Structures are given as structure tokens and as C-alpha cells.
PDB file of C-alpha atoms in Angstrom:
ATOM      1  CA  SER A 264     -19.040  27.804 -10.028  1.00 82.00           C
ATOM      2  CA  GLN A 265     -20.998  30.740  -9.732  1.00 83.00           C
ATOM      3  CA  THR A 266     -24.379  31.569 -10.928  1.00 90.00           C
ATOM      4  CA  ILE A 267     -26.914  34.525 -11.203  1.00 94.00           C
ATOM      5  CA  HIS A 268     -30.566  33.744 -10.822  1.00 94.00           C
ATOM      6  CA  GLN A 269     -33.213  36.490 -12.096  1.00 95.00           C
ATOM      7  CA  TRP A 270     -36.724  36.136 -11.850  1.00 92.00           C
ATOM      8  CA  PRO A 271     -39.544  36.611 -13.344  1.00 93.00           C
ATOM      9  CA  ALA A 272     -38.686  36.016 -16.651  1.00 93.00           C
ATOM     10  CA  THR A 273     -41.472  38.451 -18.098  1.00 95.00           C
ATOM     11  CA  LEU A 274     -44.002  40.543 -16.167  1.00 96.00           C
ATOM     12  CA  VAL A 275     -47.097  42.343 -17.661  1.00 97.00           C
ATOM     13  CA  GLN A 276     -48.295  44.721 -15.095  1.00 97.00           C
ATOM     14  CA  PRO A 277     -50.549  48.019 -15.182  1.00 98.00           C
ATOM     15  CA  VAL A 278     -49.602  51.409 -14.993  1.00 97.00           C
ATOM     16  CA  GLY A 279     -50.021  52.440 -11.290  1.00 97.00           C
ATOM     17  CA  SER A 280     -48.809  49.221  -9.587  1.00 97.00           C
ATOM     18  CA  PRO A 281     -46.065  48.475  -7.578  1.00 97.00           C
ATOM     19  CA  LEU A 282     -42.381  46.195  -9.153  1.00 96.00           C
ATOM     20  CA  SER A 283     -40.403  43.660  -7.532  1.00 96.00           C
ATOM     21  CA  LEU A 284     -37.953  42.176  -9.440  1.00 97.00           C
ATOM     22  CA  GLU A 285     -35.311  39.920  -7.580  1.00 96.00           C
ATOM     23  CA  CYS A 286     -31.628  38.644  -8.159  1.00 97.00           C
ATOM     24  CA  THR A 287     -29.625  36.300  -6.392  1.00 97.00           C
ATOM     25  CA  VAL A 288     -26.189  35.239  -7.317  1.00 95.00           C
ATOM     26  CA  GLU A 289     -24.316  31.914  -6.030  1.00 94.00           C
ATOM     27  CA  GLY A 290     -20.905  30.680  -5.342  1.00 90.00           C
ATOM     28  CA  THR A 291     -19.339  34.177  -4.395  1.00 87.00           C
ATOM     29  CA  SER A 292     -18.736  36.223  -1.647  1.00 87.00           C
ATOM     30  CA  ASN A 293     -19.567  40.284  -1.605  1.00 88.00           C
ATOM     31  CA  PRO A 294     -20.228  40.652  -5.460  1.00 89.00           C
ATOM     32  CA  ASN A 295     -20.587  44.040  -6.596  1.00 89.00           C
ATOM     33  CA  LEU A 296     -24.367  44.262  -7.980  1.00 92.00           C
ATOM     34  CA  TYR A 297     -25.817  45.876 -10.921  1.00 93.00           C
ATOM     35  CA  TRP A 298     -29.395  46.364 -12.110  1.00 95.00           C
ATOM     36  CA  TYR A 299     -29.397  47.525 -16.278  1.00 93.00           C
ATOM     37  CA  ARG A 300     -32.333  48.455 -18.048  1.00 93.00           C
ATOM     38  CA  GLN A 301     -32.702  47.760 -22.158  1.00 90.00           C
ATOM     39  CA  ALA A 302     -35.048  49.827 -23.986  1.00 80.00           C
ATOM     40  CA  ALA A 303     -36.450  48.461 -27.140  1.00 70.00           C
ATOM     41  CA  GLY A 304     -33.686  49.165 -29.962  1.00 65.00           C
ATOM     42  CA  ARG A 305     -31.360  50.991 -27.394  1.00 70.00           C
ATOM     43  CA  GLY A 306     -28.287  50.098 -25.489  1.00 81.00           C
ATOM     44  CA  LEU A 307     -27.809  49.115 -21.615  1.00 88.00           C
ATOM     45  CA  GLN A 308     -28.303  51.881 -18.842  1.00 88.00           C
ATOM     46  CA  LEU A 309     -26.826  51.394 -15.506  1.00 89.00           C
ATOM     47  CA  LEU A 310     -29.489  51.764 -13.231  1.00 93.00           C
ATOM     48  CA  PHE A 311     -28.057  51.128  -9.815  1.00 93.00           C
ATOM     49  CA  TYR A 312     -25.001  49.355  -8.326  1.00 89.00           C
ATOM     50  CA  SER A 313     -23.853  48.322  -5.054  1.00 91.00           C
ATOM     51  CA  VAL A 314     -20.600  47.405  -3.856  1.00 87.00           C
ATOM     52  CA  GLY A 315     -21.738  46.034  -0.522  1.00 89.00           C
ATOM     53  CA  ILE A 316     -25.298  45.210   1.794  1.00 94.00           C
ATOM     54  CA  GLY A 317     -27.250  48.142   2.235  1.00 91.00           C
ATOM     55  CA  GLN A 318     -24.936  50.085  -0.314  1.00 92.00           C
ATOM     56  CA  ILE A 319     -26.783  51.612  -3.256  1.00 93.00           C
ATOM     57  CA  SER A 320     -25.833  54.196  -5.757  1.00 90.00           C
ATOM     58  CA  SER A 321     -28.408  55.339  -8.296  1.00 89.00           C
ATOM     59  CA  GLU A 322     -27.272  56.246 -11.684  1.00 83.00           C
ATOM     60  CA  VAL A 323     -30.090  58.317 -13.342  1.00 81.00           C
ATOM     61  CA  PRO A 324     -33.194  60.005 -11.727  1.00 72.00           C
ATOM     62  CA  GLN A 325     -36.299  57.888 -11.998  1.00 80.00           C
ATOM     63  CA  ASN A 326     -39.325  55.917 -10.603  1.00 89.00           C
ATOM     64  CA  LEU A 327     -37.327  52.925  -9.523  1.00 94.00           C
ATOM     65  CA  SER A 328     -35.429  51.996  -6.478  1.00 95.00           C
ATOM     66  CA  ALA A 329     -33.394  49.138  -5.581  1.00 96.00           C
ATOM     67  CA  SER A 330     -32.242  47.418  -2.512  1.00 96.00           C
ATOM     68  CA  ARG A 331     -29.507  44.397  -1.090  1.00 97.00           C
ATOM     69  CA  PRO A 332     -30.731  42.858   1.649  1.00 96.00           C
ATOM     70  CA  GLN A 333     -28.326  40.186   1.670  1.00 95.00           C
ATOM     71  CA  ASP A 334     -24.988  40.084   0.159  1.00 95.00           C
ATOM     72  CA  ARG A 335     -26.310  38.194  -2.718  1.00 95.00           C
ATOM     73  CA  GLN A 336     -29.450  39.410  -3.377  1.00 97.00           C
ATOM     74  CA  PHE A 337     -30.174  42.484  -5.201  1.00 97.00           C
ATOM     75  CA  ILE A 338     -34.142  43.680  -5.765  1.00 97.00           C
ATOM     76  CA  LEU A 339     -35.255  46.614  -7.997  1.00 97.00           C
ATOM     77  CA  SER A 340     -38.418  48.096  -6.824  1.00 96.00           C
ATOM     78  CA  SER A 341     -40.943  50.566  -7.359  1.00 96.00           C
ATOM     79  CA  LYS A 342     -44.289  51.957  -5.993  1.00 96.00           C
ATOM     80  CA  LYS A 343     -46.107  52.723  -9.257  1.00 96.00           C
ATOM     81  CA  LEU A 344     -45.029  51.902 -12.552  1.00 96.00           C
ATOM     82  CA  LEU A 345     -45.066  54.226 -15.627  1.00 95.00           C
ATOM     83  CA  LEU A 346     -45.380  53.363 -19.356  1.00 94.00           C
ATOM     84  CA  SER A 347     -41.897  54.499 -19.772  1.00 91.00           C
ATOM     85  CA  ASP A 348     -40.899  51.623 -16.829  1.00 93.00           C
ATOM     86  CA  SER A 349     -41.377  48.933 -19.902  1.00 93.00           C
ATOM     87  CA  GLY A 350     -38.194  47.426 -20.946  1.00 93.00           C
ATOM     88  CA  PHE A 351     -35.893  44.377 -20.473  1.00 93.00           C
ATOM     89  CA  TYR A 352     -34.301  44.696 -17.082  1.00 96.00           C
ATOM     90  CA  LEU A 353     -30.405  43.031 -16.659  1.00 95.00           C
ATOM     91  CA  CYS A 354     -29.058  42.278 -13.130  1.00 95.00           C
ATOM     92  CA  ALA A 355     -25.097  41.366 -13.061  1.00 93.00           C
ATOM     93  CA  TRP A 356     -22.463  41.036 -10.520  1.00 90.00           C
ATOM     94  CA  SER A 357     -18.772  41.185 -11.202  1.00 86.00           C
ATOM     95  CA  GLY A 358     -15.800  40.251  -8.523  1.00 80.00           C
ATOM     96  CA  PRO A 359     -15.600  42.098  -5.249  1.00 69.00           C
ATOM     97  CA  GLY A 360     -13.428  45.759  -4.974  1.00 56.00           C
ATOM     98  CA  PRO A 361     -13.475  49.080  -3.218  1.00 54.00           C
ATOM     99  CA  GLU A 362     -15.315  51.944  -5.279  1.00 48.00           C
ATOM    100  CA  ASN A 363     -12.143  52.788  -7.024  1.00 42.00           C
ATOM    101  CA  TYR A 364     -11.045  49.609  -8.395  1.00 49.00           C
ATOM    102  CA  MET A 365     -11.634  48.604 -11.935  1.00 52.00           C
ATOM    103  CA  ASN A 366     -13.526  45.790 -12.590  1.00 52.00           C
ATOM    104  CA  THR A 367     -13.244  42.300 -14.933  1.00 67.00           C
ATOM    105  CA  GLU A 368     -16.185  40.875 -16.654  1.00 79.00           C
ATOM    106  CA  ALA A 369     -19.983  41.434 -15.289  1.00 85.00           C
ATOM    107  CA  PHE A 370     -21.885  38.326 -15.639  1.00 89.00           C
ATOM    108  CA  PHE A 371     -25.604  38.854 -16.394  1.00 92.00           C
ATOM    109  CA  GLY A 372     -28.779  37.004 -15.258  1.00 94.00           C
ATOM    110  CA  GLN A 373     -31.192  36.179 -18.245  1.00 94.00           C
ATOM    111  CA  GLY A 374     -33.329  38.937 -17.900  1.00 93.00           C
ATOM    112  CA  THR A 375     -36.784  40.511 -17.359  1.00 95.00           C
ATOM    113  CA  ARG A 376     -39.274  41.361 -19.885  1.00 93.00           C
ATOM    114  CA  LEU A 377     -41.443  43.903 -18.316  1.00 95.00           C
ATOM    115  CA  THR A 378     -44.575  45.501 -20.127  1.00 95.00           C
ATOM    116  CA  VAL A 379     -46.525  48.071 -18.588  1.00 96.00           C
ATOM    117  CA  VAL A 380     -50.087  48.401 -19.718  1.00 97.00           C
TER     118      VAL A 380
ATOM    119  CA  ALA B 634     -14.948  60.413 -18.779  1.00 74.00           C
ATOM    120  CA  GLN B 635     -15.289  57.171 -20.525  1.00 79.00           C
ATOM    121  CA  SER B 636     -17.410  56.242 -23.213  1.00 86.00           C
ATOM    122  CA  VAL B 637     -18.310  53.668 -25.859  1.00 91.00           C
ATOM    123  CA  THR B 638     -19.059  54.435 -29.651  1.00 94.00           C
ATOM    124  CA  GLN B 639     -20.146  51.493 -31.609  1.00 95.00           C
ATOM    125  CA  LEU B 640     -20.048  52.438 -35.667  1.00 93.00           C
ATOM    126  CA  GLY B 641     -23.013  51.051 -37.126  1.00 91.00           C
ATOM    127  CA  SER B 642     -26.234  50.081 -35.456  1.00 92.00           C
ATOM    128  CA  HIS B 643     -26.968  47.289 -37.993  1.00 95.00           C
ATOM    129  CA  VAL B 644     -24.125  45.359 -40.079  1.00 97.00           C
ATOM    130  CA  SER B 645     -25.813  42.624 -42.501  1.00 97.00           C
ATOM    131  CA  VAL B 646     -22.754  39.550 -43.651  1.00 97.00           C
ATOM    132  CA  SER B 647     -23.504  36.881 -45.942  1.00 97.00           C
ATOM    133  CA  GLU B 648     -22.434  33.371 -44.300  1.00 97.00           C
ATOM    134  CA  GLY B 649     -18.574  32.709 -44.885  1.00 97.00           C
ATOM    135  CA  ALA B 650     -17.914  36.536 -45.160  1.00 98.00           C
ATOM    136  CA  LEU B 651     -15.636  38.456 -42.687  1.00 98.00           C
ATOM    137  CA  VAL B 652     -17.520  39.978 -39.820  1.00 98.00           C
ATOM    138  CA  LEU B 653     -16.194  43.728 -38.587  1.00 98.00           C
ATOM    139  CA  LEU B 654     -17.994  45.203 -35.584  1.00 98.00           C
ATOM    140  CA  ARG B 655     -16.383  48.677 -34.802  1.00 98.00           C
ATOM    141  CA  CYS B 656     -16.045  49.895 -31.146  1.00 97.00           C
ATOM    142  CA  ASN B 657     -14.346  53.290 -30.450  1.00 96.00           C
ATOM    143  CA  TYR B 658     -13.537  54.067 -26.604  1.00 93.00           C
ATOM    144  CA  SER B 659     -13.013  57.535 -24.814  1.00 89.00           C
ATOM    145  CA  SER B 660     -10.943  56.932 -21.672  1.00 80.00           C
ATOM    146  CA  SER B 661      -8.210  58.762 -19.713  1.00 74.00           C
ATOM    147  CA  VAL B 662      -6.921  56.050 -18.037  1.00 74.00           C
ATOM    148  CA  PRO B 663      -5.667  52.779 -19.549  1.00 73.00           C
ATOM    149  CA  PRO B 664      -8.729  51.093 -20.266  1.00 80.00           C
ATOM    150  CA  TYR B 665     -10.591  47.506 -19.918  1.00 85.00           C
ATOM    151  CA  LEU B 666     -12.797  46.589 -22.887  1.00 90.00           C
ATOM    152  CA  PHE B 667     -15.222  43.930 -23.575  1.00 92.00           C
ATOM    153  CA  TRP B 668     -17.361  42.783 -26.278  1.00 96.00           C
ATOM    154  CA  TYR B 669     -20.514  40.767 -24.971  1.00 95.00           C
ATOM    155  CA  VAL B 670     -23.314  39.097 -27.250  1.00 96.00           C
ATOM    156  CA  GLN B 671     -26.805  38.948 -26.367  1.00 94.00           C
ATOM    157  CA  TYR B 672     -29.027  36.243 -27.939  1.00 92.00           C
ATOM    158  CA  PRO B 673     -33.033  37.464 -28.343  1.00 86.00           C
ATOM    159  CA  ASN B 674     -34.692  37.727 -25.067  1.00 82.00           C
ATOM    160  CA  GLN B 675     -31.315  36.791 -23.069  1.00 87.00           C
ATOM    161  CA  GLY B 676     -28.639  38.313 -20.850  1.00 89.00           C
ATOM    162  CA  LEU B 677     -25.333  38.912 -22.008  1.00 91.00           C
ATOM    163  CA  GLN B 678     -22.807  36.604 -22.151  1.00 94.00           C
ATOM    164  CA  LEU B 679     -18.995  37.636 -22.372  1.00 92.00           C
ATOM    165  CA  LEU B 680     -17.002  37.362 -25.788  1.00 95.00           C
ATOM    166  CA  LEU B 681     -13.491  38.655 -24.786  1.00 93.00           C
ATOM    167  CA  LYS B 682     -11.815  41.234 -22.648  1.00 89.00           C
ATOM    168  CA  TYR B 683      -8.661  43.232 -22.526  1.00 88.00           C
ATOM    169  CA  THR B 684      -6.685  43.908 -19.699  1.00 78.00           C
ATOM    170  CA  SER B 685      -3.690  45.221 -21.000  1.00 74.00           C
ATOM    171  CA  ALA B 686      -2.126  42.008 -21.298  1.00 73.00           C
ATOM    172  CA  ALA B 687      -1.945  41.768 -24.892  1.00 83.00           C
ATOM    173  CA  THR B 688      -3.018  43.842 -27.743  1.00 89.00           C
ATOM    174  CA  LEU B 689      -4.688  40.973 -29.814  1.00 94.00           C
ATOM    175  CA  VAL B 690      -7.488  38.996 -27.943  1.00 94.00           C
ATOM    176  CA  LYS B 691      -8.887  36.043 -28.946  1.00 95.00           C
ATOM    177  CA  GLY B 692     -12.571  35.427 -27.438  1.00 94.00           C
ATOM    178  CA  ILE B 693     -15.307  32.642 -27.958  1.00 94.00           C
ATOM    179  CA  ASN B 694     -16.581  31.744 -31.242  1.00 94.00           C
ATOM    180  CA  GLY B 695     -13.818  32.147 -33.255  1.00 96.00           C
ATOM    181  CA  PHE B 696     -14.207  35.988 -32.216  1.00 97.00           C
ATOM    182  CA  GLU B 697     -11.018  38.339 -31.579  1.00 97.00           C
ATOM    183  CA  ALA B 698     -10.210  41.780 -31.082  1.00 97.00           C
ATOM    184  CA  GLU B 699      -7.031  44.027 -31.541  1.00 95.00           C
ATOM    185  CA  PHE B 700      -6.717  47.039 -29.173  1.00 93.00           C
ATOM    186  CA  LYS B 701      -5.221  50.141 -30.797  1.00 93.00           C
ATOM    187  CA  LYS B 702      -4.384  52.562 -28.813  1.00 90.00           C
ATOM    188  CA  SER B 703      -3.805  55.537 -31.249  1.00 91.00           C
ATOM    189  CA  GLU B 704      -6.708  55.010 -32.908  1.00 93.00           C
ATOM    190  CA  THR B 705      -8.555  54.640 -29.381  1.00 93.00           C
ATOM    191  CA  SER B 706     -10.247  51.525 -31.155  1.00 95.00           C
ATOM    192  CA  PHE B 707     -11.373  47.725 -29.955  1.00 96.00           C
ATOM    193  CA  HIS B 708     -12.848  46.494 -33.188  1.00 97.00           C
ATOM    194  CA  LEU B 709     -14.627  42.666 -33.059  1.00 98.00           C
ATOM    195  CA  THR B 710     -13.510  40.591 -35.803  1.00 98.00           C
ATOM    196  CA  LYS B 711     -14.480  37.145 -37.174  1.00 98.00           C
ATOM    197  CA  PRO B 712     -12.920  35.489 -40.019  1.00 97.00           C
ATOM    198  CA  SER B 713     -15.723  33.538 -41.577  1.00 97.00           C
ATOM    199  CA  ALA B 714     -19.412  34.323 -40.391  1.00 97.00           C
ATOM    200  CA  HIS B 715     -21.858  31.417 -39.496  1.00 97.00           C
ATOM    201  CA  MET B 716     -25.490  31.454 -39.178  1.00 96.00           C
ATOM    202  CA  SER B 717     -25.152  31.132 -35.636  1.00 95.00           C
ATOM    203  CA  ASP B 718     -23.176  34.600 -34.766  1.00 96.00           C
ATOM    204  CA  ALA B 719     -26.738  36.291 -35.779  1.00 96.00           C
ATOM    205  CA  ALA B 720     -27.196  38.146 -32.519  1.00 96.00           C
ATOM    206  CA  GLU B 721     -26.475  41.902 -30.750  1.00 95.00           C
ATOM    207  CA  TYR B 722     -23.037  42.542 -29.839  1.00 97.00           C
ATOM    208  CA  PHE B 723     -22.040  44.815 -27.211  1.00 95.00           C
ATOM    209  CA  CYS B 724     -18.953  46.668 -26.755  1.00 95.00           C
ATOM    210  CA  ALA B 725     -18.160  48.040 -23.033  1.00 92.00           C
ATOM    211  CA  VAL B 726     -15.835  50.170 -20.957  1.00 88.00           C
ATOM    212  CA  GLY B 727     -15.039  49.244 -17.551  1.00 82.00           C
ATOM    213  CA  LEU B 728     -14.970  52.447 -15.086  1.00 71.00           C
ATOM    214  CA  THR B 729     -12.939  53.023 -11.885  1.00 60.00           C
ATOM    215  CA  GLN B 730     -16.082  53.808  -9.907  1.00 56.00           C
ATOM    216  CA  GLY B 731     -17.628  50.592  -8.382  1.00 54.00           C
ATOM    217  CA  GLY B 732     -16.342  48.708 -11.186  1.00 62.00           C
ATOM    218  CA  LYS B 733     -19.092  49.566 -13.424  1.00 79.00           C
ATOM    219  CA  LEU B 734     -19.207  48.901 -17.186  1.00 85.00           C
ATOM    220  CA  ILE B 735     -20.374  51.656 -19.783  1.00 86.00           C
ATOM    221  CA  PHE B 736     -22.098  50.112 -22.719  1.00 90.00           C
ATOM    222  CA  GLY B 737     -21.951  51.331 -26.595  1.00 91.00           C
ATOM    223  CA  GLN B 738     -25.426  51.706 -28.283  1.00 91.00           C
ATOM    224  CA  GLY B 739     -24.811  47.655 -29.518  1.00 93.00           C
ATOM    225  CA  THR B 740     -24.447  46.462 -33.704  1.00 95.00           C
ATOM    226  CA  GLU B 741     -27.269  43.647 -34.505  1.00 95.00           C
ATOM    227  CA  LEU B 742     -25.454  41.217 -36.911  1.00 97.00           C
ATOM    228  CA  SER B 743     -27.703  39.629 -39.494  1.00 97.00           C
ATOM    229  CA  VAL B 744     -25.864  36.662 -41.099  1.00 97.00           C
ATOM    230  CA  LYS B 745     -27.380  35.766 -44.910  1.00 96.00           C
ATOM    231  CA  PRO B 746     -27.182  32.499 -46.122  1.00 94.00           C
TER     232      PRO B 746
END
């Protein structure tokens, strides 16, 4: 069966510090991978998605970046955190497919609560 | 462009009462629609999905949703609320680009004893 791991679960970082959140998927090959952010009291905003190694699409301009160094590994990074980067970050995967394919459901990790102080 | 609107950011029901969470979508192509549930400080769990096989979709934990094309709606219902149903619920539509999901703003469900 497929599983998704996301860590750390919570993180408190000072403004201006770097960030690295990691997500890995097991039990599937060539998944589509996603990073979402959920700000307090708000819905989910798609930040990045990837359909393959090294292929990253950004949905919104921001202080964050994403990378996919391996098929089942997805990393969210920042060189210098801002207060506005605080939120709940969720990694997700869905079945593989090309750019013009409407997916089935996405499966989510447990999330990382990031607080920038 | 595809979008999702959830009507009501907070819904409160009594235990044993009907649960109705509203979702309307906008899509230029036949949509794939989903309902997810999120418990505090956890990820999202799929409740059910509509993929055009049947308009009435049954999911986990006694929830179901009906796809109504004429009303562009996909409301989530449960006949009898349990205390354990208290959570946040998200409606989502699948996009054709990269298999992404667009989520509504979420509805927080409270269940009173």
C-alpha cells in the first residue's frame, strides 16, 4: 500500500532563517506531488506541483521554492523566512499522469505546522 | 476556469440531526469532485469522490453527496450527526492541468450534544 511521510510535524523558526520541509511517498512510482499551504482559518492554497523529477510548477509568487530530486521525494524550501510564511503545510500525491490529465483523488500527509517568530 | 464555493464557513448541528454542507462548483468541462475531512492538526482524508459513474455518491462514515449538474452543486449530507463528525470539511474540484485540485474555503462542522 502507498504511504506518504511528511516531517517535521511542527517547526518554529525565526524570521530570516532558512526552511526545508521534506515529503516522501512509498509504494508507488512516478506520482504527481503537491505542496499546499493552509493559513489560519483559511482554505488550502496550492503552492507547487510536480509531474516528474526536476519538473516543478509554481502556482503563486512567493518566498518559497520546491524541488524534486528523486521520484518520490518533494522538498519545500526557503532561503529567508518571513512572518507571512507561517501556516500549516501539506504535502500530497496523486496517481501519475501527464499535464492534461484530470486526476483521481489526492492523498495527504499529516502536515507541518510552521510558526515564524 | 474551475472553482469551488462552500456556503457557510461554520455549521452547527445537534447530535442526531441532519448534516448538510453545501458546495457549488464552476467548471467548463465535466468535473471530478471530492469531499475531504480534516481533523485538528492533521492532514486531509478523502470522504468521497464523484467521477461521473453515479450522481449519488456514498462515502465513508455514513456521508454521501449528490451531483446535480443543473444546480452545479455537490452538497454533502449525513442523516444523523455524531460527535466524532466535528471537523473541517473541504470540497474540491479536479483540474485538467497536472491533476491538481482546487479547494473551497472549508466548512467547520460543530456537533452539539
